[in-house]
Amino acid sequence: MRIKEGYNLVDRSGQWVVVAEKGAEPLNNMIALTGTSVFLWNLLKEKEVTKTEMLNALLENFEISTVLALGNIDVFVRTMRENGIVKE
């Protein structure tokens, strides 16, 4: 899984939001990201990543339980899929 070209994060008054560049499919919703979601975004922006790799990266970089990390990953992935932002 990877973030599609044409989508970026911008800091809007301290809140990270996803924006579509000109030429990308426009977003119907404003998508605001949490700290772990920003981390996952940056991971998927760099390269193709599996769910297991996302989990391991969260556990290595955050004081978070496996259950909470998996929940964060599921919400992040579902939101990105629903908005057509990831390619698999």
mmCIF file of C-alpha atoms in Angstrom:
data_model
loop_
_atom_site.group_PDB
_atom_site.id
_atom_site.type_symbol
_atom_site.label_atom_id
_atom_site.label_comp_id
_atom_site.label_asym_id
_atom_site.label_seq_id
_atom_site.Cartn_x
_atom_site.Cartn_y
_atom_site.Cartn_z
ATOM 1 C CA MET A 1 0.000 0.000 0.000
ATOM 2 C CA ARG A 2 1.216 3.490 -0.815
ATOM 3 C CA ILE A 3 -0.101 7.078 -0.922
ATOM 4 C CA LYS A 4 -1.076 8.074 -4.475
ATOM 5 C CA GLU A 5 0.705 10.914 -6.213
ATOM 6 C CA GLY A 6 -1.068 14.247 -5.979
ATOM 7 C CA TYR A 7 -1.959 14.141 -2.280
ATOM 8 C CA ASN A 8 -0.006 15.938 0.432
ATOM 9 C CA LEU A 9 -0.179 17.002 4.049
ATOM 10 C CA VAL A 10 -0.305 20.644 5.025
ATOM 11 C CA ASP A 11 -0.204 22.239 8.449
ATOM 12 C CA ARG A 12 -3.302 24.373 8.954
ATOM 13 C CA SER A 13 -2.947 26.212 12.250
ATOM 14 C CA GLY A 14 -1.331 23.245 13.984
ATOM 15 C CA GLN A 15 -3.598 20.589 12.449
ATOM 16 C CA TRP A 16 -2.280 18.327 9.682
ATOM 17 C CA VAL A 17 -4.781 17.901 6.850
ATOM 18 C CA VAL A 18 -4.704 16.042 3.534
ATOM 19 C CA VAL A 19 -4.990 18.161 0.396
ATOM 20 C CA ALA A 20 -5.316 17.215 -3.247
ATOM 21 C CA GLU A 21 -2.982 18.949 -5.684
ATOM 22 C CA LYS A 22 -4.208 20.245 -9.007
ATOM 23 C CA GLY A 23 -4.834 17.257 -11.263
ATOM 24 C CA ALA A 24 -5.533 14.797 -8.428
ATOM 25 C CA GLU A 25 -9.029 13.547 -7.685
ATOM 26 C CA PRO A 26 -10.613 16.207 -5.433
ATOM 27 C CA LEU A 27 -11.474 15.260 -1.870
ATOM 28 C CA ASN A 28 -15.093 15.410 -0.737
ATOM 29 C CA ASN A 29 -14.129 15.647 2.932
ATOM 30 C CA MET A 30 -11.496 17.414 4.975
ATOM 31 C CA ILE A 31 -9.214 14.758 6.416
ATOM 32 C CA ALA A 32 -7.389 15.764 9.597
ATOM 33 C CA LEU A 33 -4.679 13.437 10.869
ATOM 34 C CA THR A 34 -3.537 12.521 14.384
ATOM 35 C CA GLY A 35 0.129 12.136 15.327
ATOM 36 C CA THR A 36 0.178 8.409 14.571
ATOM 37 C CA SER A 37 -1.703 9.002 11.315
ATOM 38 C CA VAL A 38 0.863 11.597 10.215
ATOM 39 C CA PHE A 39 3.580 9.038 10.979
ATOM 40 C CA LEU A 40 1.773 6.392 8.897
ATOM 41 C CA TRP A 41 1.194 8.905 6.094
ATOM 42 C CA ASN A 42 4.918 9.677 5.905
ATOM 43 C CA LEU A 43 5.729 5.966 5.930
ATOM 44 C CA LEU A 44 3.358 5.269 3.029
ATOM 45 C CA LYS A 45 4.498 8.349 1.131
ATOM 46 C CA GLU A 46 8.087 7.010 1.052
ATOM 47 C CA LYS A 47 7.496 3.461 -0.187
ATOM 48 C CA GLU A 48 5.151 0.495 -0.514
ATOM 49 C CA VAL A 49 4.296 -0.712 3.015
ATOM 50 C CA THR A 50 2.393 -3.707 4.413
ATOM 51 C CA LYS A 51 0.116 -3.652 7.448
ATOM 52 C CA THR A 52 2.731 -5.650 9.390
ATOM 53 C CA GLU A 53 5.390 -3.079 8.534
ATOM 54 C CA MET A 54 3.063 -0.283 9.671
ATOM 55 C CA LEU A 55 2.449 -2.103 12.956
ATOM 56 C CA ASN A 56 6.144 -2.704 13.607
ATOM 57 C CA ALA A 57 6.991 0.933 12.818
ATOM 58 C CA LEU A 58 4.307 2.239 15.207
ATOM 59 C CA LEU A 59 5.448 -0.081 18.002
ATOM 60 C CA GLU A 60 9.073 0.979 17.517
ATOM 61 C CA ASN A 61 8.326 4.717 17.477
ATOM 62 C CA PHE A 62 5.418 5.206 19.900
ATOM 63 C CA GLU A 63 4.562 4.107 23.431
ATOM 64 C CA ILE A 64 1.481 2.238 22.217
ATOM 65 C CA SER A 65 -0.051 -1.211 22.701
ATOM 66 C CA THR A 66 -0.399 -3.622 19.806
ATOM 67 C CA VAL A 67 -4.207 -3.466 20.063
ATOM 68 C CA LEU A 68 -4.254 0.343 19.942
ATOM 69 C CA ALA A 69 -1.708 0.415 17.106
ATOM 70 C CA LEU A 70 -3.785 -2.030 15.040
ATOM 71 C CA GLY A 71 -6.888 0.066 15.673
ATOM 72 C CA ASN A 72 -5.082 3.217 14.513
ATOM 73 C CA ILE A 73 -3.845 1.439 11.393
ATOM 74 C CA ASP A 74 -7.333 0.131 10.561
ATOM 75 C CA VAL A 75 -8.933 3.583 10.901
ATOM 76 C CA PHE A 76 -6.144 5.236 8.879
ATOM 77 C CA VAL A 77 -6.264 2.660 6.072
ATOM 78 C CA ARG A 78 -10.079 2.690 5.916
ATOM 79 C CA THR A 79 -10.138 6.506 5.699
ATOM 80 C CA MET A 80 -7.487 6.555 2.967
ATOM 81 C CA ARG A 81 -9.294 3.835 0.977
ATOM 82 C CA GLU A 82 -12.690 5.516 1.285
ATOM 83 C CA ASN A 83 -11.199 8.714 -0.125
ATOM 84 C CA GLY A 84 -9.182 7.023 -2.893
ATOM 85 C CA ILE A 85 -5.836 8.222 -1.536
ATOM 86 C CA VAL A 86 -3.958 4.900 -1.439
ATOM 87 C CA LYS A 87 -3.004 2.433 -4.106
ATOM 88 C CA GLU A 88 -2.584 -1.207 -3.265
#
